Amino acid sequence: MSINTNDYIDRLLKNMNLIKPEDIPNIELYMDQVTTFMENHLGRLKRADDDKVLTKTMINNYAKNELLPSPEKKKYSKDHVLLLTFIYYFKSFLTIGDIKTLTCELSEKYFKSDKKPALSNIYSELLKCFPNIMDGFKRDIINAGGLAGKCMENADSSDEYLEKLFFISLLGIDVYMKKQLIEEMIDEMEKEQLSKAEALKAAAKKSGDKEKKEAVKTEKTTKNEKAVR
């Protein structure tokens, strides 16, 4: 087999520079400082040198689409940076709508909240799982490489292009199936969120109707008392 899977794995892991909560300044940052921070820490993950990890336009769009809470006095907190990190990774395989569905409760419940666990703790727990995920990733890559080699033997070919096609296709099946699973789970989350929103709306309407009835009742009572006088 001509494809060196270990070489690909080494290169990917070398460029994988995960942001740790302790890397993020505890002081609030202006937008330029946020984009610079993200570029410095995630720049090696870019596909092309002229790509941008994060831009002002992106941040504004995230806020506009309610993926990110608005800054306070144009300054972004540590929790803002953590949410932007989540968004950065999710946007490589999810739509903006799906990211909103996935992270809206994260923002509502844990963004700059006294509620436990803190957003930084949630992020830290995910980072702790990273080595185990990478071990599985390595096994999957090596397995796909071995299967691609068998495909080449069965096809009785030595065409390097064909070998890469087999390898990429086998990797793609795994990506495709995981993406299908993720999208199905997000669709379920969206239905649950819509159901909760409708229940709250119905409760608010019921409460409003009750208040109106009480107001009408009070008004009638007042009129009757005046009539008696």
PDB file of C-alpha atoms in Angstrom, residues 18-213:
ATOM      1  CA  LEU A  18      -7.105  22.822  20.918  1.00  0.00           C
ATOM      2  CA  ILE A  19      -7.938  25.928  22.928  1.00  0.00           C
ATOM      3  CA  LYS A  20      -7.856  25.254  26.666  1.00  0.00           C
ATOM      4  CA  PRO A  21      -9.988  27.328  29.053  1.00  0.00           C
ATOM      5  CA  GLU A  22      -6.841  28.518  30.823  1.00  0.00           C
ATOM      6  CA  ASP A  23      -5.521  29.852  27.490  1.00  0.00           C
ATOM      7  CA  ILE A  24      -8.362  32.368  27.322  1.00  0.00           C
ATOM      8  CA  PRO A  25      -7.675  35.701  29.072  1.00  0.00           C
ATOM      9  CA  ASN A  26      -9.809  36.361  32.131  1.00  0.00           C
ATOM     10  CA  ILE A  27     -10.244  39.957  31.024  1.00  0.00           C
ATOM     11  CA  GLU A  28     -12.887  41.023  28.509  1.00  0.00           C
ATOM     12  CA  LEU A  29     -11.674  41.496  24.936  1.00  0.00           C
ATOM     13  CA  TYR A  30     -12.548  43.796  22.070  1.00  0.00           C
ATOM     14  CA  MET A  31     -13.500  42.184  18.762  1.00  0.00           C
ATOM     15  CA  ASP A  32     -10.032  42.656  17.203  1.00  0.00           C
ATOM     16  CA  GLN A  33      -8.467  40.948  20.199  1.00  0.00           C
ATOM     17  CA  VAL A  34     -10.902  38.038  19.902  1.00  0.00           C
ATOM     18  CA  THR A  35     -10.157  37.459  16.207  1.00  0.00           C
ATOM     19  CA  THR A  36      -6.408  37.693  16.872  1.00  0.00           C
ATOM     20  CA  PHE A  37      -6.662  35.203  19.737  1.00  0.00           C
ATOM     21  CA  MET A  38      -8.591  32.695  17.616  1.00  0.00           C
ATOM     22  CA  GLU A  39      -6.177  33.107  14.705  1.00  0.00           C
ATOM     23  CA  ASN A  40      -3.155  32.522  16.940  1.00  0.00           C
ATOM     24  CA  HIS A  41      -4.596  29.372  18.483  1.00  0.00           C
ATOM     25  CA  LEU A  42      -6.455  27.777  15.566  1.00  0.00           C
ATOM     26  CA  GLY A  43      -4.564  29.118  12.567  1.00  0.00           C
ATOM     27  CA  ARG A  44      -2.813  25.818  11.888  1.00  0.00           C
ATOM     28  CA  LEU A  45      -6.167  24.174  11.200  1.00  0.00           C
ATOM     29  CA  LYS A  46      -6.828  26.399   8.176  1.00  0.00           C
ATOM     30  CA  ARG A  47      -6.921  24.689   4.792  1.00  0.00           C
ATOM     31  CA  ALA A  48      -5.384  27.659   2.957  1.00  0.00           C
ATOM     32  CA  ASP A  49      -3.059  30.363   4.255  1.00  0.00           C
ATOM     33  CA  ASP A  50      -5.407  33.174   3.218  1.00  0.00           C
ATOM     34  CA  ASP A  51      -8.388  31.634   5.037  1.00  0.00           C
ATOM     35  CA  LYS A  52      -9.571  33.310   8.229  1.00  0.00           C
ATOM     36  CA  VAL A  53     -10.401  31.432  11.414  1.00  0.00           C
ATOM     37  CA  LEU A  54     -12.768  34.183  12.501  1.00  0.00           C
ATOM     38  CA  THR A  55     -13.695  37.615  11.164  1.00  0.00           C
ATOM     39  CA  LYS A  56     -15.698  40.575  12.455  1.00  0.00           C
ATOM     40  CA  THR A  57     -18.418  39.761   9.912  1.00  0.00           C
ATOM     41  CA  MET A  58     -18.649  36.189  11.191  1.00  0.00           C
ATOM     42  CA  ILE A  59     -18.987  37.329  14.803  1.00  0.00           C
ATOM     43  CA  ASN A  60     -21.681  39.857  13.874  1.00  0.00           C
ATOM     44  CA  ASN A  61     -23.566  37.197  11.903  1.00  0.00           C
ATOM     45  CA  TYR A  62     -23.412  34.772  14.820  1.00  0.00           C
ATOM     46  CA  ALA A  63     -24.894  37.433  17.092  1.00  0.00           C
ATOM     47  CA  LYS A  64     -27.504  38.349  14.468  1.00  0.00           C
ATOM     48  CA  ASN A  65     -28.550  34.702  14.119  1.00  0.00           C
ATOM     49  CA  GLU A  66     -28.664  34.318  17.929  1.00  0.00           C
ATOM     50  CA  LEU A  67     -25.797  31.852  18.133  1.00  0.00           C
ATOM     51  CA  LEU A  68     -23.821  34.246  20.302  1.00  0.00           C
ATOM     52  CA  PRO A  69     -25.025  36.687  22.993  1.00  0.00           C
ATOM     53  CA  SER A  70     -24.279  40.308  22.213  1.00  0.00           C
ATOM     54  CA  PRO A  71     -21.146  41.805  23.796  1.00  0.00           C
ATOM     55  CA  GLU A  72     -21.380  44.197  26.722  1.00  0.00           C
ATOM     56  CA  LYS A  73     -20.036  47.625  25.813  1.00  0.00           C
ATOM     57  CA  LYS A  74     -18.358  46.057  22.740  1.00  0.00           C
ATOM     58  CA  LYS A  75     -16.360  43.672  24.931  1.00  0.00           C
ATOM     59  CA  TYR A  76     -16.399  39.875  24.807  1.00  0.00           C
ATOM     60  CA  SER A  77     -16.066  37.669  27.874  1.00  0.00           C
ATOM     61  CA  LYS A  78     -14.331  34.324  28.332  1.00  0.00           C
ATOM     62  CA  ASP A  79     -17.691  32.628  27.816  1.00  0.00           C
ATOM     63  CA  HIS A  80     -18.046  34.429  24.478  1.00  0.00           C
ATOM     64  CA  VAL A  81     -14.718  32.955  23.358  1.00  0.00           C
ATOM     65  CA  LEU A  82     -15.732  29.475  24.514  1.00  0.00           C
ATOM     66  CA  LEU A  83     -18.981  29.676  22.539  1.00  0.00           C
ATOM     67  CA  LEU A  84     -17.079  30.908  19.490  1.00  0.00           C
ATOM     68  CA  THR A  85     -14.792  27.882  19.820  1.00  0.00           C
ATOM     69  CA  PHE A  86     -17.787  25.547  19.843  1.00  0.00           C
ATOM     70  CA  ILE A  87     -19.191  27.337  16.785  1.00  0.00           C
ATOM     71  CA  TYR A  88     -15.840  27.129  14.980  1.00  0.00           C
ATOM     72  CA  TYR A  89     -15.715  23.340  15.217  1.00  0.00           C
ATOM     73  CA  PHE A  90     -19.415  22.764  14.567  1.00  0.00           C
ATOM     74  CA  LYS A  91     -19.557  24.938  11.445  1.00  0.00           C
ATOM     75  CA  SER A  92     -17.258  22.533   9.576  1.00  0.00           C
ATOM     76  CA  PHE A  93     -20.087  19.968   9.420  1.00  0.00           C
ATOM     77  CA  LEU A  94     -23.292  21.705  10.564  1.00  0.00           C
ATOM     78  CA  THR A  95     -25.473  24.484   9.176  1.00  0.00           C
ATOM     79  CA  ILE A  96     -25.941  27.730  11.084  1.00  0.00           C
ATOM     80  CA  GLY A  97     -29.504  26.639  11.876  1.00  0.00           C
ATOM     81  CA  ASP A  98     -28.334  23.323  13.299  1.00  0.00           C
ATOM     82  CA  ILE A  99     -25.646  25.024  15.395  1.00  0.00           C
ATOM     83  CA  LYS A 100     -28.276  27.376  16.816  1.00  0.00           C
ATOM     84  CA  THR A 101     -30.499  24.431  17.753  1.00  0.00           C
ATOM     85  CA  LEU A 102     -27.568  22.602  19.323  1.00  0.00           C
ATOM     86  CA  THR A 103     -26.126  25.510  21.313  1.00  0.00           C
ATOM     87  CA  CYS A 104     -29.139  27.688  22.203  1.00  0.00           C
ATOM     88  CA  GLU A 105     -29.671  25.969  25.560  1.00  0.00           C
ATOM     89  CA  LEU A 106     -25.944  26.106  26.209  1.00  0.00           C
ATOM     90  CA  SER A 107     -26.164  29.894  25.924  1.00  0.00           C
ATOM     91  CA  GLU A 108     -29.426  30.203  27.850  1.00  0.00           C
ATOM     92  CA  LYS A 109     -28.432  27.982  30.779  1.00  0.00           C
ATOM     93  CA  TYR A 110     -24.672  28.311  31.162  1.00  0.00           C
ATOM     94  CA  PHE A 111     -23.469  31.550  29.535  1.00  0.00           C
ATOM     95  CA  LYS A 112     -22.140  33.822  32.315  1.00  0.00           C
ATOM     96  CA  SER A 113     -24.364  31.968  34.748  1.00  0.00           C
ATOM     97  CA  ASP A 114     -23.966  30.938  38.371  1.00  0.00           C
ATOM     98  CA  LYS A 115     -25.565  27.638  37.438  1.00  0.00           C
ATOM     99  CA  LYS A 116     -23.274  24.603  37.648  1.00  0.00           C
ATOM    100  CA  PRO A 117     -21.441  23.308  35.741  1.00  0.00           C
ATOM    101  CA  ALA A 118     -19.853  26.490  34.410  1.00  0.00           C
ATOM    102  CA  LEU A 119     -19.387  26.777  30.658  1.00  0.00           C
ATOM    103  CA  SER A 120     -15.615  26.433  31.097  1.00  0.00           C
ATOM    104  CA  ASN A 121     -16.151  23.166  33.016  1.00  0.00           C
ATOM    105  CA  ILE A 122     -18.363  21.772  30.261  1.00  0.00           C
ATOM    106  CA  TYR A 123     -15.699  22.595  27.700  1.00  0.00           C
ATOM    107  CA  SER A 124     -12.946  21.130  29.903  1.00  0.00           C
ATOM    108  CA  GLU A 125     -14.807  17.832  30.263  1.00  0.00           C
ATOM    109  CA  LEU A 126     -14.960  17.528  26.483  1.00  0.00           C
ATOM    110  CA  LEU A 127     -11.221  18.159  26.235  1.00  0.00           C
ATOM    111  CA  LYS A 128     -10.551  15.363  28.713  1.00  0.00           C
ATOM    112  CA  CYS A 129     -12.222  12.924  26.290  1.00  0.00           C
ATOM    113  CA  PHE A 130     -10.063  14.063  23.375  1.00  0.00           C
ATOM    114  CA  PRO A 131      -7.221  11.493  23.830  1.00  0.00           C
ATOM    115  CA  ASN A 132      -9.705   8.586  23.789  1.00  0.00           C
ATOM    116  CA  ILE A 133     -11.429   9.970  20.705  1.00  0.00           C
ATOM    117  CA  MET A 134      -8.055  10.325  18.983  1.00  0.00           C
ATOM    118  CA  ASP A 135      -7.170   6.719  19.782  1.00  0.00           C
ATOM    119  CA  GLY A 136     -10.363   5.609  18.068  1.00  0.00           C
ATOM    120  CA  PHE A 137      -9.662   7.979  15.179  1.00  0.00           C
ATOM    121  CA  LYS A 138      -6.225   6.439  14.621  1.00  0.00           C
ATOM    122  CA  ARG A 139      -7.680   2.930  14.583  1.00  0.00           C
ATOM    123  CA  ASP A 140     -10.367   3.955  12.085  1.00  0.00           C
ATOM    124  CA  ILE A 141      -7.820   5.567   9.747  1.00  0.00           C
ATOM    125  CA  ILE A 142      -5.524   2.537   9.834  1.00  0.00           C
ATOM    126  CA  ASN A 143      -8.487   0.193   9.323  1.00  0.00           C
ATOM    127  CA  ALA A 144      -9.731   2.183   6.323  1.00  0.00           C
ATOM    128  CA  GLY A 145      -6.211   2.124   4.871  1.00  0.00           C
ATOM    129  CA  GLY A 146      -6.067  -1.658   5.225  1.00  0.00           C
ATOM    130  CA  LEU A 147      -9.470  -2.054   3.561  1.00  0.00           C
ATOM    131  CA  ALA A 148      -8.378   0.216   0.709  1.00  0.00           C
ATOM    132  CA  GLY A 149      -5.369  -2.063   0.201  1.00  0.00           C
ATOM    133  CA  LYS A 150      -7.659  -5.102   0.008  1.00  0.00           C
ATOM    134  CA  CYS A 151      -9.855  -3.291  -2.525  1.00  0.00           C
ATOM    135  CA  MET A 152      -6.744  -2.715  -4.646  1.00  0.00           C
ATOM    136  CA  GLU A 153      -5.813  -6.385  -4.468  1.00  0.00           C
ATOM    137  CA  ASN A 154      -9.315  -7.498  -5.426  1.00  0.00           C
ATOM    138  CA  ALA A 155      -9.402  -4.963  -8.281  1.00  0.00           C
ATOM    139  CA  ASP A 156      -5.964  -6.211  -9.375  1.00  0.00           C
ATOM    140  CA  SER A 157      -4.744  -2.638  -9.779  1.00  0.00           C
ATOM    141  CA  SER A 158      -1.700  -0.583  -8.852  1.00  0.00           C
ATOM    142  CA  ASP A 159      -3.220   2.778  -9.835  1.00  0.00           C
ATOM    143  CA  GLU A 160      -2.326   5.253  -7.050  1.00  0.00           C
ATOM    144  CA  TYR A 161      -5.373   7.394  -7.872  1.00  0.00           C
ATOM    145  CA  LEU A 162      -7.690   4.411  -7.447  1.00  0.00           C
ATOM    146  CA  GLU A 163      -6.141   3.559  -4.101  1.00  0.00           C
ATOM    147  CA  LYS A 164      -6.754   7.106  -2.829  1.00  0.00           C
ATOM    148  CA  LEU A 165     -10.317   6.947  -4.155  1.00  0.00           C
ATOM    149  CA  PHE A 166     -10.949   3.734  -2.206  1.00  0.00           C
ATOM    150  CA  PHE A 167      -9.354   5.195   0.932  1.00  0.00           C
ATOM    151  CA  ILE A 168     -11.255   8.508   0.822  1.00  0.00           C
ATOM    152  CA  SER A 169     -14.548   6.745   0.026  1.00  0.00           C
ATOM    153  CA  LEU A 170     -14.154   4.407   2.994  1.00  0.00           C
ATOM    154  CA  LEU A 171     -13.353   7.353   5.288  1.00  0.00           C
ATOM    155  CA  GLY A 172     -16.329   9.204   3.844  1.00  0.00           C
ATOM    156  CA  ILE A 173     -18.796   6.456   4.727  1.00  0.00           C
ATOM    157  CA  ASP A 174     -17.929   6.908   8.407  1.00  0.00           C
ATOM    158  CA  VAL A 175     -18.232  10.704   8.142  1.00  0.00           C
ATOM    159  CA  TYR A 176     -21.551  10.425   6.283  1.00  0.00           C
ATOM    160  CA  MET A 177     -23.122   8.042   8.798  1.00  0.00           C
ATOM    161  CA  LYS A 178     -22.005  10.111  11.793  1.00  0.00           C
ATOM    162  CA  LYS A 179     -23.351  13.265  10.142  1.00  0.00           C
ATOM    163  CA  GLN A 180     -26.702  11.538   9.575  1.00  0.00           C
ATOM    164  CA  LEU A 181     -26.827  10.543  13.253  1.00  0.00           C
ATOM    165  CA  ILE A 182     -25.924  14.062  14.398  1.00  0.00           C
ATOM    166  CA  GLU A 183     -28.575  15.651  12.167  1.00  0.00           C
ATOM    167  CA  GLU A 184     -31.231  13.212  13.393  1.00  0.00           C
ATOM    168  CA  MET A 185     -30.432  14.062  17.015  1.00  0.00           C
ATOM    169  CA  ILE A 186     -30.492  17.804  16.288  1.00  0.00           C
ATOM    170  CA  ASP A 187     -33.871  17.437  14.556  1.00  0.00           C
ATOM    171  CA  GLU A 188     -35.173  15.758  17.714  1.00  0.00           C
ATOM    172  CA  MET A 189     -33.776  18.612  19.817  1.00  0.00           C
ATOM    173  CA  GLU A 190     -35.466  21.162  17.567  1.00  0.00           C
ATOM    174  CA  LYS A 191     -38.847  19.421  17.942  1.00  0.00           C
ATOM    175  CA  GLU A 192     -38.428  19.369  21.725  1.00  0.00           C
ATOM    176  CA  GLN A 193     -37.551  23.064  21.755  1.00  0.00           C
ATOM    177  CA  LEU A 194     -40.552  23.948  19.574  1.00  0.00           C
ATOM    178  CA  SER A 195     -42.814  21.879  21.816  1.00  0.00           C
ATOM    179  CA  LYS A 196     -41.535  23.701  24.916  1.00  0.00           C
ATOM    180  CA  ALA A 197     -41.952  27.080  23.199  1.00  0.00           C
ATOM    181  CA  GLU A 198     -45.542  26.261  22.212  1.00  0.00           C
ATOM    182  CA  ALA A 199     -46.321  25.083  25.757  1.00  0.00           C
ATOM    183  CA  LEU A 200     -44.935  28.333  27.206  1.00  0.00           C
ATOM    184  CA  LYS A 201     -46.907  30.354  24.663  1.00  0.00           C
ATOM    185  CA  ALA A 202     -50.115  28.501  25.534  1.00  0.00           C
ATOM    186  CA  ALA A 203     -49.466  28.985  29.253  1.00  0.00           C
ATOM    187  CA  ALA A 204     -48.851  32.702  28.724  1.00  0.00           C
ATOM    188  CA  LYS A 205     -52.059  33.022  26.701  1.00  0.00           C
ATOM    189  CA  LYS A 206     -54.012  31.161  29.351  1.00  0.00           C
ATOM    190  CA  SER A 207     -52.574  33.418  32.049  1.00  0.00           C
ATOM    191  CA  GLY A 208     -53.342  36.487  29.945  1.00  0.00           C
ATOM    192  CA  ASP A 209     -56.927  35.368  29.351  1.00  0.00           C
ATOM    193  CA  LYS A 210     -57.356  34.783  33.084  1.00  0.00           C
ATOM    194  CA  GLU A 211     -56.057  38.269  33.855  1.00  0.00           C
ATOM    195  CA  LYS A 212     -58.440  39.779  31.309  1.00  0.00           C
ATOM    196  CA  LYS A 213     -61.377  37.954  32.870  1.00  0.00           C
TER     197      LYS A 213
END
